[in-house]
Amino acid sequence: MKKPVSSLAAVIDLPISGMTCAACAARIEKTLNRLPEVRAAVNFATEKAHIEYPAGSITPEQLIGAVRKAGYDAQLPAADGDATRKAERLVAYRRDLRLFTISAVLTLPFLALMLYMLTGQHHASWFPPYAQLLLATPVQFWIGSRFYIGAYHALRSGGANMDVLIALGTSVAYFYSAAVALLGLDGHLYFEASVSIITLVFLGKLLESRARARASSAIEELIRLQPQTARVERDGSIAEIPVSEIRVGDVFVVRPGEAIAVDGKVIDGGSSVDEAMLTGESLPVAKTAGSPVYAATLNVQGLLRCTATGVGADTALAGIIRLVEEAQGSKAPIQRLADVISGIFVPVVVALALLTFAGWWWHSGNWADALIPAVAVLVIACPCALGLATPTAIMVGSGAGARTGVLIKNAEALERAGHIDTLVVDKTGTLTLGKPSVTDVAASADETALLRIAATLELGSEHPLARAVLEYAQARQIATVPMQGFEAVAGKGVRATVNGKPALLGSPQFLAGYGLVLDEAAVARLQDQGKTVIGVAHDSVVLGMIAIADPLRPTSRAAVAALQALGIEVIMLTGDNRRTAAHIAREAGITRFEAELLPQDKAQRVNTLTQQGRRIGMIGDGVNDAPALAAAQVSFAIGAGSDVAIHAADVTLMRSDLMSAVDAVSLSRATFRKIKQNLFFAFIYNVLGIPLAAAGLLNPIIAGAAMAMSSVSVVGNSLLLKRWKPVKQ
């Protein structure tokens, strides 16, 4: 059961340092979740803790204190968080690279010794015990100090991690060998095992660090898209200033070939803008006065003069970056098993090592012979691969989605998107272009009077059909008149008082409810052509009807076919009349649909399908489809650019195209194939490696190399997701 969090909860993402494996992340998470009304999730791959906490009773400093008490470190997020963290990681990487180089140089003589021993010789006069002790000691206690420090902090806080295994295994080999060397005992020296394990694990951590940096590169790529300066009008002249100094309302100029600095609206000029980074759409979008423009998109041609409407954290790009960060830091349900195993992994391995030691001692009667298998068990075991299996794939997958205009809110949504077997779609703006236009006007008497009343009533509506009527009336230069008492009846129509008399506009059924009947034959003829018919009445007299057509998107039929090929049934639910719905469904290749539904009816249909055992995805515009979107297991919002669209659903499709839903499902399935592969590799590695080590069939040095490379292989497998491509249209 999830811990309840105060309704006044604040959210913070704390950068964490000092973690060496998934067991560390589990320990920090457990420590934070012990605090009252705190809910924390620690991501080992991103090295961040996402924390919800009651702002009134707990402070960020207390959260940091809890992390430090657990033996790790945390800092408040910096203003330029990612840049600061990247710089810190670069410094740490260079320091570790120098230490590894020293460790490798000190380990080389031991490598030569091992090669010499392969010839059948067990003692080398050129490398006496005291020389081995001299070279092994700095590797063990200077280069390997991080393992001792990490093990100390883990044990002090009541847990155990990979550092415990490495420190314990190498210490056993080192101190036994040191005793033999210093006391002149008759026994084999195992310095080569201890130094080689430390050096190889160090190498593995360096490679893992590089691979993880590549896995998290999606956010850096997005940040680099925004230009650093902009040309702003100041005091009658153009000044080039840093983007951070632009304010809402400032007028800025974008020359051909330049990237747009902030979100804005075109005042003067005309051009086409490449918005591929935002929507994944390859074709440039035409921009004229009044058109919106977005930060980091590229002005292809023409000079644009714009006014800033969104700057800093309020741009669409910043919203995308936040969403990608949240998705990369979240946990998928499939990760729970790995978390449970990681939490108990180290104590179980230590117990197995002790049993191995006892078994070999009993079998051989020589505790020195029992030492090596026990050390191999300690060294081969690695919870890191388990901890990295899911988050690294999520990091790469969510980044790949962002580059193609598929924004995923969290890892759970990414997982569920690939499991759906039914996709419920809205008609207007989803299957169709969402830009309806008036095609027919049939007036009983005066067409101008009909359009004047219709345009007046539609002034209060935000529906796409309303905009079509208004645009048609404005093109005919027909002015509206005052109205009072406007009321919208969801999914049916609108009513108000115009010129002191009641006026109605809506579906034929809506008018029929007031005893007003349209020409049924004419209505049927227009609806059979895929047109939506609305009637208009004033003072209880039918003035006529207006037919509006919203053509099918060019890619909708191909998208429906692609979804069906993925094993997903597509069902259309619409508030439009049955004849129009049937026409659109037939054109799109959809066999199952329902028409004349209110918003709450759509939600009820989604709930019914869910009760039948279907795994439901719902795609709509995120406004009038909100009840159905909330009822679905995965909700997709279609539409580009605004914060409203970004936060409306589990998955936001920045490109207004149903084919984006195909991409989202395809990406989800590709990501979770990688996660399953990673988990399989991580499990099979330990399932096979630990028994081999316990049976004495695995040299500790080989075990150390295998352990070091297990995490690298998992991250490398996740990086193959970068090859994923959206469906070609």
PDB file of N, CA, C and O in Angstrom, residues 450 453-455 457-458 486-487 489 492-498 501-518 534-544 546:
ATOM      1  N   LEU A 450     -29.987  33.356 -41.027  1.00  0.00           N
ATOM      2  CA  LEU A 450     -29.554  32.064 -40.493  1.00  0.00           C
ATOM      3  C   LEU A 450     -28.111  32.140 -40.007  1.00  0.00           C
ATOM      4  O   LEU A 450     -27.791  31.722 -38.884  1.00  0.00           O
ATOM      5  N   ILE A 453     -27.596  34.447 -36.763  1.00  0.00           N
ATOM      6  CA  ILE A 453     -27.984  33.786 -35.511  1.00  0.00           C
ATOM      7  C   ILE A 453     -26.975  32.690 -35.158  1.00  0.00           C
ATOM      8  O   ILE A 453     -26.554  32.547 -34.008  1.00  0.00           O
ATOM      9  N   ALA A 454     -26.563  31.907 -36.165  1.00  0.00           N
ATOM     10  CA  ALA A 454     -25.612  30.817 -35.926  1.00  0.00           C
ATOM     11  C   ALA A 454     -24.281  31.360 -35.407  1.00  0.00           C
ATOM     12  O   ALA A 454     -23.717  30.842 -34.430  1.00  0.00           O
ATOM     13  N   ALA A 455     -23.746  32.401 -36.055  1.00  0.00           N
ATOM     14  CA  ALA A 455     -22.464  32.971 -35.634  1.00  0.00           C
ATOM     15  C   ALA A 455     -22.568  33.575 -34.238  1.00  0.00           C
ATOM     16  O   ALA A 455     -21.639  33.458 -33.426  1.00  0.00           O
ATOM     17  N   LEU A 457     -24.564  32.613 -31.766  1.00  0.00           N
ATOM     18  CA  LEU A 457     -24.600  31.522 -30.795  1.00  0.00           C
ATOM     19  C   LEU A 457     -23.235  30.854 -30.643  1.00  0.00           C
ATOM     20  O   LEU A 457     -22.850  30.436 -29.547  1.00  0.00           O
ATOM     21  N   GLU A 458     -22.489  30.751 -31.737  1.00  0.00           N
ATOM     22  CA  GLU A 458     -21.196  30.060 -31.685  1.00  0.00           C
ATOM     23  C   GLU A 458     -20.096  30.909 -31.067  1.00  0.00           C
ATOM     24  O   GLU A 458     -19.001  30.406 -30.791  1.00  0.00           O
ATOM     25  N   PHE A 486     -26.394  32.592 -22.455  1.00  0.00           N
ATOM     26  CA  PHE A 486     -25.802  31.503 -23.244  1.00  0.00           C
ATOM     27  C   PHE A 486     -25.614  30.258 -22.373  1.00  0.00           C
ATOM     28  O   PHE A 486     -25.161  30.330 -21.235  1.00  0.00           O
ATOM     29  N   GLU A 487     -25.949  29.104 -22.946  1.00  0.00           N
ATOM     30  CA  GLU A 487     -25.775  27.833 -22.240  1.00  0.00           C
ATOM     31  C   GLU A 487     -25.400  26.745 -23.243  1.00  0.00           C
ATOM     32  O   GLU A 487     -26.076  26.574 -24.262  1.00  0.00           O
ATOM     33  N   VAL A 489     -25.007  22.776 -24.020  1.00  0.00           N
ATOM     34  CA  VAL A 489     -25.469  21.457 -23.595  1.00  0.00           C
ATOM     35  C   VAL A 489     -24.489  20.446 -24.178  1.00  0.00           C
ATOM     36  O   VAL A 489     -24.466  20.222 -25.398  1.00  0.00           O
ATOM     37  N   LYS A 492     -24.514  18.177 -27.464  1.00  0.00           N
ATOM     38  CA  LYS A 492     -25.798  18.347 -28.168  1.00  0.00           C
ATOM     39  C   LYS A 492     -25.894  19.674 -28.916  1.00  0.00           C
ATOM     40  O   LYS A 492     -26.150  19.704 -30.115  1.00  0.00           O
ATOM     41  N   GLY A 493     -25.692  20.786 -28.216  1.00  0.00           N
ATOM     42  CA  GLY A 493     -25.828  22.075 -28.875  1.00  0.00           C
ATOM     43  C   GLY A 493     -25.734  23.215 -27.889  1.00  0.00           C
ATOM     44  O   GLY A 493     -25.266  23.038 -26.760  1.00  0.00           O
ATOM     45  N   VAL A 494     -26.224  24.399 -28.309  1.00  0.00           N
ATOM     46  CA  VAL A 494     -26.203  25.585 -27.450  1.00  0.00           C
ATOM     47  C   VAL A 494     -27.543  26.293 -27.546  1.00  0.00           C
ATOM     48  O   VAL A 494     -28.291  26.144 -28.531  1.00  0.00           O
ATOM     49  N   ARG A 495     -27.827  27.065 -26.505  1.00  0.00           N
ATOM     50  CA  ARG A 495     -29.049  27.880 -26.521  1.00  0.00           C
ATOM     51  C   ARG A 495     -28.765  29.207 -25.839  1.00  0.00           C
ATOM     52  O   ARG A 495     -27.896  29.305 -24.969  1.00  0.00           O
ATOM     53  N   ALA A 496     -29.520  30.233 -26.232  1.00  0.00           N
ATOM     54  CA  ALA A 496     -29.351  31.577 -25.664  1.00  0.00           C
ATOM     55  C   ALA A 496     -30.555  32.414 -26.067  1.00  0.00           C
ATOM     56  O   ALA A 496     -31.451  31.960 -26.809  1.00  0.00           O
ATOM     57  N   THR A 497     -30.539  33.641 -25.589  1.00  0.00           N
ATOM     58  CA  THR A 497     -31.574  34.604 -25.989  1.00  0.00           C
ATOM     59  C   THR A 497     -30.930  35.633 -26.911  1.00  0.00           C
ATOM     60  O   THR A 497     -29.948  36.280 -26.531  1.00  0.00           O
ATOM     61  N   VAL A 498     -31.458  35.727 -28.142  1.00  0.00           N
ATOM     62  CA  VAL A 498     -30.924  36.651 -29.141  1.00  0.00           C
ATOM     63  C   VAL A 498     -32.036  37.604 -29.561  1.00  0.00           C
ATOM     64  O   VAL A 498     -33.127  37.170 -29.964  1.00  0.00           O
ATOM     65  N   LYS A 501     -35.377  36.920 -27.985  1.00  0.00           N
ATOM     66  CA  LYS A 501     -36.128  35.703 -28.306  1.00  0.00           C
ATOM     67  C   LYS A 501     -35.203  34.487 -28.201  1.00  0.00           C
ATOM     68  O   LYS A 501     -34.009  34.580 -28.490  1.00  0.00           O
ATOM     69  N   PRO A 502     -35.747  33.312 -27.818  1.00  0.00           N
ATOM     70  CA  PRO A 502     -34.914  32.116 -27.661  1.00  0.00           C
ATOM     71  C   PRO A 502     -34.334  31.647 -28.995  1.00  0.00           C
ATOM     72  O   PRO A 502     -35.020  31.669 -30.021  1.00  0.00           O
ATOM     73  N   ALA A 503     -33.069  31.233 -28.944  1.00  0.00           N
ATOM     74  CA  ALA A 503     -32.395  30.740 -30.142  1.00  0.00           C
ATOM     75  C   ALA A 503     -31.698  29.422 -29.805  1.00  0.00           C
ATOM     76  O   ALA A 503     -31.197  29.234 -28.692  1.00  0.00           O
ATOM     77  N   LEU A 504     -31.686  28.519 -30.779  1.00  0.00           N
ATOM     78  CA  LEU A 504     -31.093  27.194 -30.604  1.00  0.00           C
ATOM     79  C   LEU A 504     -30.158  26.880 -31.759  1.00  0.00           C
ATOM     80  O   LEU A 504     -30.426  27.286 -32.902  1.00  0.00           O
ATOM     81  N   LEU A 505     -29.094  26.139 -31.471  1.00  0.00           N
ATOM     82  CA  LEU A 505     -28.204  25.628 -32.509  1.00  0.00           C
ATOM     83  C   LEU A 505     -27.672  24.286 -32.022  1.00  0.00           C
ATOM     84  O   LEU A 505     -27.188  24.182 -30.897  1.00  0.00           O
ATOM     85  N   GLY A 506     -27.780  23.266 -32.870  1.00  0.00           N
ATOM     86  CA  GLY A 506     -27.258  21.975 -32.459  1.00  0.00           C
ATOM     87  C   GLY A 506     -27.667  20.865 -33.402  1.00  0.00           C
ATOM     88  O   GLY A 506     -28.115  21.108 -34.537  1.00  0.00           O
ATOM     89  N   SER A 507     -27.526  19.646 -32.930  1.00  0.00           N
ATOM     90  CA  SER A 507     -27.835  18.478 -33.746  1.00  0.00           C
ATOM     91  C   SER A 507     -29.335  18.406 -34.035  1.00  0.00           C
ATOM     92  O   SER A 507     -30.144  19.010 -33.307  1.00  0.00           O
ATOM     93  N   PRO A 508     -29.714  17.663 -35.072  1.00  0.00           N
ATOM     94  CA  PRO A 508     -31.156  17.497 -35.353  1.00  0.00           C
ATOM     95  C   PRO A 508     -31.905  16.952 -34.146  1.00  0.00           C
ATOM     96  O   PRO A 508     -33.042  17.357 -33.885  1.00  0.00           O
ATOM     97  N   GLN A 509     -31.278  16.055 -33.380  1.00  0.00           N
ATOM     98  CA  GLN A 509     -31.930  15.499 -32.204  1.00  0.00           C
ATOM     99  C   GLN A 509     -32.129  16.562 -31.120  1.00  0.00           C
ATOM    100  O   GLN A 509     -33.123  16.549 -30.387  1.00  0.00           O
ATOM    101  N   PHE A 510     -31.140  17.481 -31.017  1.00  0.00           N
ATOM    102  CA  PHE A 510     -31.242  18.554 -30.035  1.00  0.00           C
ATOM    103  C   PHE A 510     -32.454  19.434 -30.345  1.00  0.00           C
ATOM    104  O   PHE A 510     -33.250  19.760 -29.450  1.00  0.00           O
ATOM    105  N   LEU A 511     -32.600  19.820 -31.608  1.00  0.00           N
ATOM    106  CA  LEU A 511     -33.751  20.645 -31.980  1.00  0.00           C
ATOM    107  C   LEU A 511     -35.059  19.869 -31.842  1.00  0.00           C
ATOM    108  O   LEU A 511     -36.099  20.437 -31.465  1.00  0.00           O
ATOM    109  N   ALA A 512     -35.023  18.561 -32.135  1.00  0.00           N
ATOM    110  CA  ALA A 512     -36.243  17.755 -32.021  1.00  0.00           C
ATOM    111  C   ALA A 512     -36.750  17.728 -30.588  1.00  0.00           C
ATOM    112  O   ALA A 512     -37.961  17.605 -30.350  1.00  0.00           O
ATOM    113  N   GLY A 513     -35.849  17.860 -29.636  1.00  0.00           N
ATOM    114  CA  GLY A 513     -36.256  17.894 -28.236  1.00  0.00           C
ATOM    115  C   GLY A 513     -37.105  19.108 -27.906  1.00  0.00           C
ATOM    116  O   GLY A 513     -37.773  19.136 -26.872  1.00  0.00           O
ATOM    117  N   TYR A 514     -37.057  20.112 -28.752  1.00  0.00           N
ATOM    118  CA  TYR A 514     -37.871  21.318 -28.578  1.00  0.00           C
ATOM    119  C   TYR A 514     -39.038  21.346 -29.565  1.00  0.00           C
ATOM    120  O   TYR A 514     -39.678  22.384 -29.754  1.00  0.00           O
ATOM    121  N   GLY A 515     -39.270  20.202 -30.194  1.00  0.00           N
ATOM    122  CA  GLY A 515     -40.386  20.107 -31.136  1.00  0.00           C
ATOM    123  C   GLY A 515     -40.110  20.721 -32.483  1.00  0.00           C
ATOM    124  O   GLY A 515     -41.044  21.015 -33.245  1.00  0.00           O
ATOM    125  N   LEU A 516     -38.823  20.914 -32.827  1.00  0.00           N
ATOM    126  CA  LEU A 516     -38.448  21.530 -34.100  1.00  0.00           C
ATOM    127  C   LEU A 516     -37.812  20.468 -34.994  1.00  0.00           C
ATOM    128  O   LEU A 516     -36.858  19.799 -34.592  1.00  0.00           O
ATOM    129  N   VAL A 517     -38.301  20.304 -36.207  1.00  0.00           N
ATOM    130  CA  VAL A 517     -37.887  19.209 -37.082  1.00  0.00           C
ATOM    131  C   VAL A 517     -37.241  19.766 -38.350  1.00  0.00           C
ATOM    132  O   VAL A 517     -37.776  20.679 -38.990  1.00  0.00           O
ATOM    133  N   LEU A 518     -36.056  19.184 -38.695  1.00  0.00           N
ATOM    134  CA  LEU A 518     -35.376  19.541 -39.941  1.00  0.00           C
ATOM    135  C   LEU A 518     -35.841  18.618 -41.059  1.00  0.00           C
ATOM    136  O   LEU A 518     -36.492  17.590 -40.816  1.00  0.00           O
ATOM    137  N   ILE A 534     -25.919  20.686 -38.496  1.00  0.00           N
ATOM    138  CA  ILE A 534     -26.460  21.381 -37.326  1.00  0.00           C
ATOM    139  C   ILE A 534     -27.632  22.237 -37.774  1.00  0.00           C
ATOM    140  O   ILE A 534     -27.628  22.821 -38.859  1.00  0.00           O
ATOM    141  N   GLY A 535     -28.647  22.267 -36.938  1.00  0.00           N
ATOM    142  CA  GLY A 535     -29.822  23.075 -37.237  1.00  0.00           C
ATOM    143  C   GLY A 535     -29.811  24.365 -36.441  1.00  0.00           C
ATOM    144  O   GLY A 535     -29.194  24.439 -35.372  1.00  0.00           O
ATOM    145  N   VAL A 536     -30.482  25.382 -36.954  1.00  0.00           N
ATOM    146  CA  VAL A 536     -30.550  26.687 -36.302  1.00  0.00           C
ATOM    147  C   VAL A 536     -32.014  27.107 -36.218  1.00  0.00           C
ATOM    148  O   VAL A 536     -32.765  27.000 -37.216  1.00  0.00           O
ATOM    149  N   ALA A 537     -32.430  27.566 -35.024  1.00  0.00           N
ATOM    150  CA  ALA A 537     -33.819  28.010 -34.838  1.00  0.00           C
ATOM    151  C   ALA A 537     -33.831  29.301 -34.035  1.00  0.00           C
ATOM    152  O   ALA A 537     -32.953  29.522 -33.186  1.00  0.00           O
ATOM    153  N   HIS A 538     -34.825  30.147 -34.295  1.00  0.00           N
ATOM    154  CA  HIS A 538     -34.968  31.414 -33.584  1.00  0.00           C
ATOM    155  C   HIS A 538     -36.454  31.693 -33.399  1.00  0.00           C
ATOM    156  O   HIS A 538     -37.229  31.607 -34.362  1.00  0.00           O
ATOM    157  N   ASP A 539     -36.808  31.962 -32.175  1.00  0.00           N
ATOM    158  CA  ASP A 539     -38.210  32.242 -31.849  1.00  0.00           C
ATOM    159  C   ASP A 539     -39.105  31.077 -32.272  1.00  0.00           C
ATOM    160  O   ASP A 539     -40.172  31.272 -32.883  1.00  0.00           O
ATOM    161  N   SER A 540     -38.623  29.837 -31.958  1.00  0.00           N
ATOM    162  CA  SER A 540     -39.376  28.603 -32.228  1.00  0.00           C
ATOM    163  C   SER A 540     -39.617  28.352 -33.709  1.00  0.00           C
ATOM    164  O   SER A 540     -40.530  27.584 -34.078  1.00  0.00           O
ATOM    165  N   VAL A 541     -38.806  28.974 -34.565  1.00  0.00           N
ATOM    166  CA  VAL A 541     -38.924  28.766 -36.012  1.00  0.00           C
ATOM    167  C   VAL A 541     -37.584  28.248 -36.543  1.00  0.00           C
ATOM    168  O   VAL A 541     -36.523  28.822 -36.250  1.00  0.00           O
ATOM    169  N   VAL A 542     -37.594  27.153 -37.308  1.00  0.00           N
ATOM    170  CA  VAL A 542     -36.371  26.614 -37.899  1.00  0.00           C
ATOM    171  C   VAL A 542     -35.914  27.528 -39.033  1.00  0.00           C
ATOM    172  O   VAL A 542     -36.664  27.759 -39.994  1.00  0.00           O
ATOM    173  N   LEU A 543     -34.694  28.072 -38.910  1.00  0.00           N
ATOM    174  CA  LEU A 543     -34.155  28.956 -39.947  1.00  0.00           C
ATOM    175  C   LEU A 543     -33.442  28.179 -41.047  1.00  0.00           C
ATOM    176  O   LEU A 543     -33.246  28.700 -42.150  1.00  0.00           O
ATOM    177  N   GLY A 544     -33.036  26.925 -40.731  1.00  0.00           N
ATOM    178  CA  GLY A 544     -32.346  26.126 -41.739  1.00  0.00           C
ATOM    179  C   GLY A 544     -31.260  25.277 -41.098  1.00  0.00           C
ATOM    180  O   GLY A 544     -31.249  25.067 -39.874  1.00  0.00           O
ATOM    181  N   ILE A 546     -26.895  23.877 -41.429  1.00  0.00           N
ATOM    182  CA  ILE A 546     -25.545  24.090 -41.948  1.00  0.00           C
ATOM    183  C   ILE A 546     -24.827  22.746 -41.934  1.00  0.00           C
ATOM    184  O   ILE A 546     -24.858  22.022 -40.931  1.00  0.00           O
TER     185      ILE A 546
END
